[in-house]
Amino acid sequence: GAGVSQSPSNKVTEKGKDVELRCDPISGHTALYWYRQSLGQGLEFLIYFQGNSAPDKSGLPSDRFSAERTGGSVSTLTIQRTQQEDSAVYLCASSLAVIGGADTQYFGPGTRLTVL
Amino acid sequence: AQSVTQLDSQVPVFEEAPVELRCNYSSSVSVYLFWYVQYPNQGLQLLLKYLSGSTLVKGINGFEAEFNKSQTSFHLRKPSVHISDTAEYFCAVKRGGSQGNLIFGKGTKLSVKP
């Protein structure tokens, strides 16, 4: 079946512009995660959606970052007033949440963001 | 809070040689442990995971890992590597018994040479 898809695959923007990154999770997966992968910081958690619960935003690095998940499916990560330090690969993952938390997260191919 | 340390940032090895990629974690509670592989310009793919039970876990592509609670380790091994195993490998931890995000190590780049 189809895996997690992300768009665009690459995004180049100028400092100060806003960007939107999209994630389509695996159909039926109730949990959705955003991570950021950068050379200096490795893989960092950003935000987590689970069903209709309030999202866990504890990993968002600043208030310039926000995300939403519409209809329990597609998610959009928005970065406002981009800075050069926002340059990274943004990875989305989804999982079928199970009791006890023993679910497996499936990752998309990522969006490579370059801020000039 | 949990944390993960991957002791080697790069591991070069010759084809058909054995390899061990080391991972240690820190946690005051029970954890689930994972190894993911990332091929160039691709997302992460699950190799194997430890949830409970047998401490020796077998995964895809001939990899296995052993959970050692006393040493808080979850080292990844393969008895004979192939050129196609060249990739970056990430160890990750998650609080056991709960939903939520993974906490990743910095990754180990495995380079298999002919």
XYZ file of C-alpha atoms in Angstrom:
230
model
C 0.000 0.000 0.000
C 0.914 3.661 -0.195
C 3.355 4.939 2.368
C 3.715 8.352 3.933
C 4.097 11.041 1.289
C 5.469 14.532 1.676
C 5.488 17.559 -0.580
C 7.387 19.332 -1.874
C 10.480 17.149 -1.883
C 12.666 20.238 -2.045
C 11.926 23.821 -1.132
C 14.237 26.798 -1.530
C 13.091 30.054 -0.007
C 14.441 33.427 0.956
C 14.999 34.466 4.526
C 11.869 36.049 5.964
C 9.393 34.226 3.743
C 6.749 31.794 5.029
C 6.731 28.147 3.913
C 4.221 25.312 4.150
C 5.211 21.658 4.146
C 2.637 18.958 3.579
C 2.354 15.404 4.880
C -0.069 12.689 3.768
C -0.001 9.859 6.320
C -0.791 6.230 5.696
C -4.554 5.811 5.432
C -6.096 4.891 8.775
C -3.127 5.940 10.876
C -4.307 7.933 13.855
C -0.968 9.322 14.978
C 1.171 11.769 13.010
C 4.596 13.156 13.903
C 6.893 15.847 12.535
C 10.658 15.644 13.029
C 13.523 17.818 11.816
C 16.860 16.431 10.673
C 19.807 18.793 10.505
C 23.562 18.324 10.440
C 24.227 19.851 13.785
C 21.241 18.605 15.750
C 20.456 15.173 14.354
C 16.808 14.087 14.419
C 14.607 16.291 16.601
C 10.955 15.841 17.471
C 8.746 18.808 16.610
C 5.053 17.995 17.112
C 2.728 15.004 17.543
C -0.962 14.586 16.705
C -3.042 11.738 18.125
C -6.659 11.443 17.030
C -8.773 14.312 18.306
C -6.518 15.066 21.257
C -4.670 18.354 21.612
C -1.319 18.049 19.819
C 1.936 17.718 21.730
C 3.817 20.845 20.635
C 6.673 20.461 23.098
C 9.324 20.109 20.386
C 8.538 23.222 18.360
C 11.649 25.434 18.521
C 9.879 28.801 18.357
C 6.489 30.417 17.826
C 7.367 30.792 14.151
C 6.581 27.090 13.798
C 3.033 25.759 13.762
C 1.223 22.727 12.427
C -2.291 21.561 11.888
C -3.937 18.337 10.944
C -7.187 18.584 9.064
C -9.839 15.897 9.282
C -7.492 13.597 11.116
C -5.474 13.016 7.965
C -3.285 15.479 6.064
C -0.978 17.716 8.064
C 0.697 21.004 7.206
C 3.779 22.340 8.966
C 4.113 26.116 8.598
C 7.265 28.087 9.263
C 6.826 31.842 9.339
C 9.578 34.381 8.688
C 12.085 31.655 7.852
C 15.653 31.934 9.097
C 18.791 30.286 7.767
C 18.928 28.011 10.799
C 15.587 26.552 9.697
C 17.388 24.838 6.794
C 16.965 21.106 7.366
C 15.119 18.021 6.196
C 11.628 17.885 7.674
C 10.378 14.329 8.157
C 6.820 13.244 8.758
C 5.847 9.904 10.263
C 2.557 8.199 10.989
C 1.492 5.222 13.057
C -1.543 3.215 14.004
C -1.656 3.985 17.695
C -2.118 0.890 19.828
C -2.716 0.406 23.533
C 0.582 0.451 25.360
C 2.339 2.583 22.786
C 3.995 -0.292 20.950
C 3.234 1.156 17.533
C 5.737 1.492 14.704
C 6.290 4.884 13.111
C 6.511 4.899 9.307
C 8.463 7.768 7.818
C 8.030 9.751 4.641
C 10.932 10.717 2.359
C 11.148 14.208 3.829
C 11.144 17.776 2.543
C 14.558 19.412 2.188
C 14.200 23.082 3.107
C 16.927 25.533 2.158
C 16.682 29.107 3.402
C 18.936 31.515 1.499
C 13.657 12.017 30.348
C 15.176 9.572 27.939
C 18.317 10.016 25.866
C 20.268 7.935 23.369
C 23.992 7.813 22.702
C 25.454 6.254 19.588
C 29.100 5.948 20.361
C 30.436 5.839 16.803
C 29.581 8.498 14.235
C 31.232 6.520 11.431
C 32.039 2.845 11.022
C 34.019 1.669 7.984
C 34.048 -2.067 7.342
C 34.950 -4.421 4.516
C 32.333 -6.426 2.679
C 31.471 -9.792 4.303
C 32.969 -8.703 7.637
C 30.848 -8.611 10.807
C 29.721 -5.294 12.221
C 28.403 -3.960 15.520
C 26.849 -0.513 15.868
C 26.654 0.581 19.464
C 23.739 2.248 21.205
C 23.297 3.157 24.851
C 20.244 4.766 26.350
C 19.408 6.582 29.523
C 16.028 6.274 31.182
C 14.571 5.915 34.638
C 11.523 4.091 33.302
C 10.883 1.162 31.026
C 11.499 1.836 27.355
C 10.869 0.578 23.891
C 13.932 0.537 21.633
C 14.230 0.826 17.872
C 16.803 0.766 15.102
C 16.062 2.619 11.877
C 18.111 2.764 8.662
C 18.281 5.727 6.302
C 19.578 5.251 2.770
C 20.772 8.371 0.912
C 17.966 10.824 0.134
C 15.343 8.568 1.655
C 13.247 8.498 4.801
C 13.820 6.200 7.751
C 12.969 2.497 7.559
C 12.458 0.328 10.625
C 15.050 -2.437 10.991
C 13.854 -3.917 14.277
C 12.344 -3.064 17.632
C 12.395 -4.296 21.203
C 9.185 -4.027 23.200
C 9.398 -6.845 25.733
C 10.198 -10.525 25.995
C 13.242 -12.084 24.397
C 16.230 -9.769 24.595
C 17.536 -10.881 21.199
C 15.563 -9.247 18.429
C 15.873 -10.176 14.770
C 15.070 -7.686 12.040
C 15.154 -7.265 8.311
C 18.203 -7.645 6.066
C 19.910 -10.036 8.470
C 20.324 -7.542 11.319
C 19.775 -8.354 14.966
C 20.087 -6.478 18.237
C 20.338 -7.463 21.870
C 18.672 -5.581 24.692
C 20.844 -5.464 27.798
C 19.004 -3.828 30.663
C 21.904 -3.873 33.119
C 24.171 -2.099 30.654
C 21.352 -0.001 29.163
C 22.484 -0.986 25.688
C 20.845 -2.059 22.461
C 23.691 -2.815 20.046
C 22.971 -3.686 16.425
C 24.862 -6.521 14.748
C 25.182 -8.251 11.422
C 27.492 -11.243 10.885
C 28.356 -10.416 7.265
C 27.697 -7.049 5.634
C 27.074 -6.206 1.998
C 27.845 -3.108 -0.027
C 24.106 -2.401 -0.015
C 24.174 -2.008 3.785
C 25.983 1.307 3.356
C 23.632 3.781 5.034
C 23.088 5.738 8.226
C 21.666 3.883 11.201
C 19.688 5.487 14.006
C 18.933 4.093 17.424
C 15.786 5.452 19.086
C 13.997 5.136 22.399
C 10.451 5.682 23.500
C 8.905 5.590 26.929
C 7.377 2.160 27.395
C 3.641 1.839 27.767
C 2.759 5.225 26.362
C 2.141 6.971 23.080
C 4.460 9.667 21.907
C 7.532 10.606 19.949
C 10.811 8.798 19.468
C 14.079 10.170 20.819
C 16.905 9.507 18.412
C 20.642 9.126 18.695
C 22.911 11.154 16.423
C 23.275 8.288 13.971
C 26.109 6.041 12.782
C 27.226 6.086 9.164
C 28.123 2.579 8.065
C 30.406 2.474 5.054
C 30.951 -0.960 3.508
C 33.983 -1.198 1.262
C 34.691 -3.905 -1.328
